[in-house]
Short mmCIF file of C-alpha atoms in Angstrom, two decimals:
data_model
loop_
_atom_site.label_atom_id
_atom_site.label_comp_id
_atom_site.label_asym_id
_atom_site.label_seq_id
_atom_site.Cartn_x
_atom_site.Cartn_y
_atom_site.Cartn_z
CA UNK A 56 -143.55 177.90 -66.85
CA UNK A 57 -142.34 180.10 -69.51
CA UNK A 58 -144.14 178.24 -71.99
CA UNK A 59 -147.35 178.27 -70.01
CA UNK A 60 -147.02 181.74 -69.23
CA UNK A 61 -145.00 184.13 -71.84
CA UNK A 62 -144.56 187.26 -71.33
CA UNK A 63 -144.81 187.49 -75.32
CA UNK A 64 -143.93 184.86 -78.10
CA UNK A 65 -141.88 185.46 -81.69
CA UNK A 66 -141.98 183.65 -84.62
CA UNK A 67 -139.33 184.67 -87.25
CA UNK A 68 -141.09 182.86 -90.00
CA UNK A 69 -141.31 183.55 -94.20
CA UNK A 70 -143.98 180.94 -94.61
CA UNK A 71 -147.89 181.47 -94.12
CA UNK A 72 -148.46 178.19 -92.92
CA UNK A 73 -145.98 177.98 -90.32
CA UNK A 74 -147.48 180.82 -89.32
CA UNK A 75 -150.79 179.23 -89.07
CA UNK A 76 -149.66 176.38 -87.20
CA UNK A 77 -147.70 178.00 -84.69
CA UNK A 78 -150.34 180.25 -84.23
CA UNK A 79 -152.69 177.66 -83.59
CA UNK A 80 -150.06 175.71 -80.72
CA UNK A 81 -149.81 178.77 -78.71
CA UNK A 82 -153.61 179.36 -79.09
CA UNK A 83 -154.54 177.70 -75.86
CA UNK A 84 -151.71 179.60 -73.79
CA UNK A 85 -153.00 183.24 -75.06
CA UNK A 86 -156.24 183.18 -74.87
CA UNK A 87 -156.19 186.30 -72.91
CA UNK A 88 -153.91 188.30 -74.73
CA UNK A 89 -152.69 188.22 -77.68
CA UNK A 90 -148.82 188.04 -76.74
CA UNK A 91 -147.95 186.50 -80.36
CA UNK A 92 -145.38 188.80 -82.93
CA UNK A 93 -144.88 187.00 -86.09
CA UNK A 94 -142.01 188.83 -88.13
CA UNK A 95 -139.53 187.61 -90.94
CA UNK A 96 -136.76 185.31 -89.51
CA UNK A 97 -133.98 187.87 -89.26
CA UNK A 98 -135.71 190.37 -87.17
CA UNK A 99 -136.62 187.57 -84.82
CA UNK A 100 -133.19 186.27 -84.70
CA UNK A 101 -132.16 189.83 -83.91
CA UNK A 102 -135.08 190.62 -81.43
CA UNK A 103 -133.98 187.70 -78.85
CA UNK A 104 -129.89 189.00 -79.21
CA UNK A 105 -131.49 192.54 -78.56
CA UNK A 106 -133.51 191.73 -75.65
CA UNK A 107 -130.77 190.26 -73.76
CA UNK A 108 -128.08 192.90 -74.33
CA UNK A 109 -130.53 195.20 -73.31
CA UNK A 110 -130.70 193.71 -69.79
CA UNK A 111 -126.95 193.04 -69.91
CA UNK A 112 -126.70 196.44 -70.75
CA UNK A 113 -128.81 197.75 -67.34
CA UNK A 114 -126.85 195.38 -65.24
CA UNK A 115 -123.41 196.61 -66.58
CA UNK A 116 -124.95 200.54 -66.13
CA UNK A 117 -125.58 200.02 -62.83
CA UNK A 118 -122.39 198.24 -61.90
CA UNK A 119 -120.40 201.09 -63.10
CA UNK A 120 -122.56 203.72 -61.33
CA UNK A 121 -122.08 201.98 -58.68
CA UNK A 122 -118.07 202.07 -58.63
CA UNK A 123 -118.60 206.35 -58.91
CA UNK A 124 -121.40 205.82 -55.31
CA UNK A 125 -118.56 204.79 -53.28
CA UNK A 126 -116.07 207.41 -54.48
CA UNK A 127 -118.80 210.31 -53.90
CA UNK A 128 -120.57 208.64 -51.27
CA UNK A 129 -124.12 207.88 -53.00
CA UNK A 130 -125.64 204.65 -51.97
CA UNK A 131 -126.41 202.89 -55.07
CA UNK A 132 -129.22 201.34 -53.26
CA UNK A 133 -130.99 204.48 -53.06
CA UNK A 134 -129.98 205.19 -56.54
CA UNK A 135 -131.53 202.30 -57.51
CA UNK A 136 -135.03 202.79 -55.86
CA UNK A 137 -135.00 206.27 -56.61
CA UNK A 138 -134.42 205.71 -60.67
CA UNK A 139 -136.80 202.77 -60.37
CA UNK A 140 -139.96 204.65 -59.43
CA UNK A 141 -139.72 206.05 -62.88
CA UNK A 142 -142.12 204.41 -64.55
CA UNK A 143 -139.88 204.82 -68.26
CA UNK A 144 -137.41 203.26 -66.84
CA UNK A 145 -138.74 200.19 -64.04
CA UNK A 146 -137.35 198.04 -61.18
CA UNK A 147 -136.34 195.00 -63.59
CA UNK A 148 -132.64 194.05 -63.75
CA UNK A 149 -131.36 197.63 -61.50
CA UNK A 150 -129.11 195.56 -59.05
CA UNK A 151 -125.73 195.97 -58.89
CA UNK A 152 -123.17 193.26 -57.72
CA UNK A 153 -120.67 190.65 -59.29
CA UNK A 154 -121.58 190.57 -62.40
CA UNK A 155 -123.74 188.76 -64.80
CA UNK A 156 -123.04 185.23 -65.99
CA UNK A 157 -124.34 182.05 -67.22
CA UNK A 158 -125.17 181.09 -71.10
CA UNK A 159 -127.42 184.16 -72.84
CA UNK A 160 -125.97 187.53 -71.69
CA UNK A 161 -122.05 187.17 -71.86
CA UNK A 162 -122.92 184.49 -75.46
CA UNK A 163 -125.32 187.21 -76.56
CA UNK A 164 -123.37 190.76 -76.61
CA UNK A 165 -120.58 188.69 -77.72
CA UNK A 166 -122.95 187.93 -80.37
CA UNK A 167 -123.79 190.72 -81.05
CA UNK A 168 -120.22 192.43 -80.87
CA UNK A 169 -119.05 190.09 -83.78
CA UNK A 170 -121.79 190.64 -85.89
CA UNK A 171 -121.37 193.90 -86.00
CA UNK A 172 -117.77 193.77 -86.77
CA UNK A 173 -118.56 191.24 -89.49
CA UNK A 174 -120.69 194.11 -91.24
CA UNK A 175 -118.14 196.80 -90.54
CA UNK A 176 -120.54 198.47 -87.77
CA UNK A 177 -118.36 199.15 -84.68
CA UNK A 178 -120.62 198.33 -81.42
CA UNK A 179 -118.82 200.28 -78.99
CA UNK A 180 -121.82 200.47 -76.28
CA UNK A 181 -121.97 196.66 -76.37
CA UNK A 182 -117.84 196.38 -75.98
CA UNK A 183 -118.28 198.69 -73.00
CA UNK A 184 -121.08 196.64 -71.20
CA UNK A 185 -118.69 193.26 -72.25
CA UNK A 186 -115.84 195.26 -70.40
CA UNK A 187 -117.40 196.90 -67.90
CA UNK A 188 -118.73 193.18 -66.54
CA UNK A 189 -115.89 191.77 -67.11
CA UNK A 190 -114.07 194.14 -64.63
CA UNK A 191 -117.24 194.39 -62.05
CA UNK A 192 -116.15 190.49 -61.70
CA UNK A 193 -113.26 191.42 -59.45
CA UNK A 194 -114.38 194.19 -57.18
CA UNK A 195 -115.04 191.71 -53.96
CA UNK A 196 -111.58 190.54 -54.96
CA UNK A 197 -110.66 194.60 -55.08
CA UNK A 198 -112.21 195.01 -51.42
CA UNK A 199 -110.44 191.85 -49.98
CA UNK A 200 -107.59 193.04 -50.91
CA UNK A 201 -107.82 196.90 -50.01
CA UNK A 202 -109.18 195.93 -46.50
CA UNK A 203 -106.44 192.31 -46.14
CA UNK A 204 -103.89 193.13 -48.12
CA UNK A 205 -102.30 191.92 -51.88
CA UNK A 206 -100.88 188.81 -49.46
CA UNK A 207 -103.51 186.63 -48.79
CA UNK A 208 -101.49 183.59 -47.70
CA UNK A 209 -102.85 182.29 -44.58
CA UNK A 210 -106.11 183.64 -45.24
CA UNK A 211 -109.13 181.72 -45.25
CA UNK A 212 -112.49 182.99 -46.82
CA UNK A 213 -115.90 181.59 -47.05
CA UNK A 214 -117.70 182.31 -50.30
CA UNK A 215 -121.74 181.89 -50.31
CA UNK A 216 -123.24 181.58 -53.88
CA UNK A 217 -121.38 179.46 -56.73
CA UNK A 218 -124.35 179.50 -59.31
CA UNK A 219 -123.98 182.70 -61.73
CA UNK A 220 -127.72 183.33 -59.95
CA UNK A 221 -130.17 181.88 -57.81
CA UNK A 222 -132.45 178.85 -58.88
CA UNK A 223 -130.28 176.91 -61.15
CA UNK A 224 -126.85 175.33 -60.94
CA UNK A 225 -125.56 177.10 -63.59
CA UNK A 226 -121.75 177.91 -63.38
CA UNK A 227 -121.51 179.18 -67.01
CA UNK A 228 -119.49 182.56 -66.91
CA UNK A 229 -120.28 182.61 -63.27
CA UNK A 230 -118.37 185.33 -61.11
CA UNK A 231 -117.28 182.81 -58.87
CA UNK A 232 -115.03 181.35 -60.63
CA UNK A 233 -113.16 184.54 -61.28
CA UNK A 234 -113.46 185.51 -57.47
CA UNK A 235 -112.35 181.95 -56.05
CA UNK A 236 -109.57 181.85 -58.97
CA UNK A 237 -108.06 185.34 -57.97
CA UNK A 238 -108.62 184.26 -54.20
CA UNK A 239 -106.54 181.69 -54.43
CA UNK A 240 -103.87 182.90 -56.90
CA UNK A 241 -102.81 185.41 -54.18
CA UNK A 242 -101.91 182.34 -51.59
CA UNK A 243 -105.72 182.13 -49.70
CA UNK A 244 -108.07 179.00 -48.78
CA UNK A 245 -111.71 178.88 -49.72
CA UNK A 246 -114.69 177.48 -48.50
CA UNK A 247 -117.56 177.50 -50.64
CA UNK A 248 -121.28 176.38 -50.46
CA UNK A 249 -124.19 176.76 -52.97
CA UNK A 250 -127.73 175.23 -51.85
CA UNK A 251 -127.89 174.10 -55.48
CA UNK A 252 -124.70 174.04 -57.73
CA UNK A 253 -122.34 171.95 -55.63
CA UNK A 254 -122.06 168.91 -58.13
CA UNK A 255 -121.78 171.59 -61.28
CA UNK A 256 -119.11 173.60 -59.39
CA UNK A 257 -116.98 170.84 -57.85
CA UNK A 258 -116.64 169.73 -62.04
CA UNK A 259 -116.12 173.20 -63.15
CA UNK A 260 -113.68 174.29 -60.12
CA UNK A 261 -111.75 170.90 -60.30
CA UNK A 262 -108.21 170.97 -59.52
CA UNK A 263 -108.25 174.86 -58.19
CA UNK A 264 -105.92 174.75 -55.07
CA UNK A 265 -107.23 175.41 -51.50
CA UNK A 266 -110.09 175.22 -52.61
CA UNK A 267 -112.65 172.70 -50.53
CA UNK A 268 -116.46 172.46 -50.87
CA UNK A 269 -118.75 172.55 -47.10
CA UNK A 270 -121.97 170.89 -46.30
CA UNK A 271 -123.84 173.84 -45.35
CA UNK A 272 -123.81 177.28 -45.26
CA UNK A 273 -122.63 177.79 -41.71
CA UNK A 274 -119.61 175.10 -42.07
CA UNK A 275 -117.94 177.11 -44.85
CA UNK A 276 -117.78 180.17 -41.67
CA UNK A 277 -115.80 178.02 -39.54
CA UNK A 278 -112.36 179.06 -39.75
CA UNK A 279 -112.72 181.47 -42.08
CA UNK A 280 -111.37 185.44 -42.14
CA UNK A 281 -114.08 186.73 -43.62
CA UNK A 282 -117.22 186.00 -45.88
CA UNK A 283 -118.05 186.60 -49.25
CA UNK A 284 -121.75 186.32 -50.78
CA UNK A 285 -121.71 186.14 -54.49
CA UNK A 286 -125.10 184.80 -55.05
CA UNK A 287 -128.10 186.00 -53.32
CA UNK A 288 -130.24 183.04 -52.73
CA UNK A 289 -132.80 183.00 -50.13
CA UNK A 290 -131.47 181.25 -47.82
CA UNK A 291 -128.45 183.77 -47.30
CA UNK A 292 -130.79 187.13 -46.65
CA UNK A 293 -131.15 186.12 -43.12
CA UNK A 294 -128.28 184.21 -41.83
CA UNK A 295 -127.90 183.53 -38.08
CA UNK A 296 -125.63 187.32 -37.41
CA UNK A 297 -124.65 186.14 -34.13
CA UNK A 298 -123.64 183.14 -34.92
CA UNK A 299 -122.05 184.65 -38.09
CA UNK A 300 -120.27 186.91 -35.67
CA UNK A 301 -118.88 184.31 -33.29
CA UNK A 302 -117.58 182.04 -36.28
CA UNK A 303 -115.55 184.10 -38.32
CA UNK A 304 -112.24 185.35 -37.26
CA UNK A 305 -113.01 188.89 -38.37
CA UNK A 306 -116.67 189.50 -38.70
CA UNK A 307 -116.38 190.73 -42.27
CA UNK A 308 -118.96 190.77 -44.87
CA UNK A 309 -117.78 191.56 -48.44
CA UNK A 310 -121.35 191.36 -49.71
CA UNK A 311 -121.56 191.21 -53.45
CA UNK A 312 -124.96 191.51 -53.64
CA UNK A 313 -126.27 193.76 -51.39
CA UNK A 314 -127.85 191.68 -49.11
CA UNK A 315 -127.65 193.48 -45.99
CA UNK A 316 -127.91 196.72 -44.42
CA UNK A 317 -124.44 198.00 -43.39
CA UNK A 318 -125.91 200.29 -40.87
CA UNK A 319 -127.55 197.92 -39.56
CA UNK A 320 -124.47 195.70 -39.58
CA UNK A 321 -122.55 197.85 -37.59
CA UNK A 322 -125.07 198.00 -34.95
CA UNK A 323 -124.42 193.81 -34.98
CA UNK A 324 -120.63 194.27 -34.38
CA UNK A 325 -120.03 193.29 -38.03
CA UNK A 326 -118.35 195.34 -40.71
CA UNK A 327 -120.25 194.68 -44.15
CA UNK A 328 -118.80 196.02 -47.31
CA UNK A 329 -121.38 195.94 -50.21
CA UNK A 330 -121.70 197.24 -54.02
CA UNK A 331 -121.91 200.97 -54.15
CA UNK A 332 -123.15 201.38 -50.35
CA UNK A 333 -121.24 205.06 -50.63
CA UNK A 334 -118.07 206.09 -48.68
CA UNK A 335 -116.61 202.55 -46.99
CA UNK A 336 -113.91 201.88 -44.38
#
């Protein structure tokens, strides 16, 4: 699909007929508009590590923002629509939650970060983003254990989402391995499901104590304290509330991607504590 449809294409190229050729492949995909740069290799190379620590760069910025929403009681949600509509800055990559993951970003501004300190140019913007995601990582873990307690033997938690995002089963630098590892290092049981990456996460979370995989969705709820959504596929924007409700010991959403409307929530009997959804209990 990307192929078929690029949003633009980059060839990092010194030679004229390379050029030529390449232009000639992609031909048949651009015929409406011309989406093809060609530029010298370098720039290109540069270009692709740019592109991604610039969105690594909005998700980190609006993972810290949020973190100052709850302590001033801004909804981040609102933040986020409202900065949106501005048509210099857009909708794209504006969600705050757990974290980004999987192969580019985190392999990209570490990329980056080296390079510069290979050339004696100190990236300190990039080293915050790198930081700032590494610490956004562990707020559900934060608001489990403000709202249960440092203790957390005895404690059982289902966690929805395993893939580092919807779509793929990609468990590359995926926040739930830091949530599920820090779950479980202070003495609680998980239950985890992902529509997708089960056979991916069962290799990569081998061997982590109390730590068991469920069929479905609504099996990893039985039992369970609390849940925690990590990944927002689909399927979990419109779960079964009552039955959500009944299931879980305390009906407790620590919602790590904003799924849900805690308002509404509350209406439902459930207390749902998101990303930046201002002042919280």
């Amino acid at each position: 699909e990307d192929f078929i449809k690029p949003d633009r294409i980059i060839i990092g190229t010194d030679d004229e007929r390379a050029t030529l050729l390449l232009r000639a492949l992609y031909a048949p995909f651009v015929r409406n508009r011309d989406r093809l740069l060609v530029m010298d290799v370098h720039s290109a190379e540069f270009t692709k590590y740019a592109a991604n620590a610039m969105l690594a760069t909005r998700i980190s910025f609006m993972n810290e923002l949020a973190l100052l929403a709850e302590r001033v009681g801004a909804d981040i949600e609102m933040v986020r629509r409202g900065i949106g509509s501005d048509p210099r800055i857009g909708t794209h990559f504006l969600y705050p939650g757990t974290g980004y993951g999987g192969s580019c970003f985190p392999k990209d501004v570490k990329a980056l970060i080296h390079t510069g300190r290979e050339h004696r140019v100190e990236l300190g913007l990039l080293a915050a983003v790198e930081a700032t995601n590494e610490r956004q990582k562990r707020v559900l873990v934060d608001k489990v254990v403000a709202h249960f307690g440092e203790d957390l033997r005895g404690r059982v938690f289902a966690v929805w989402g395993l893939a580092f995002k919807p779509n793929t089963d990609d468990m590359r630098e995926a926040p739930s391995r830091i949530i599920i590892a820090e779950l479980v290092r202070r003495g609680a049981t998980v239950q985890a499901y992902d529509p997708v990456a089960m056979p991916e996460a069962e290799r990569a979370l081998e061997g982590t104590p109390r730590l068991t995989f469920a069929k479905d969705q609504q099996s990893a709820l039985t039992g369970a304290d609390a849940l925690l959504v990590v990944t927002e596929w689909k399927e979990f924007r419109n779960p079964d509330f009552d039955h959500l409700k009944a299931t879980l010991k305390q009906p407790t959403i620590f919602d790590g991607r904003n799924l849900y409307d805690p308002a509404l929530m509350r209406t439902l009997g459930i207390t749902c504590l998101g990303v930046g959804r201002g002042r919280q209990p």
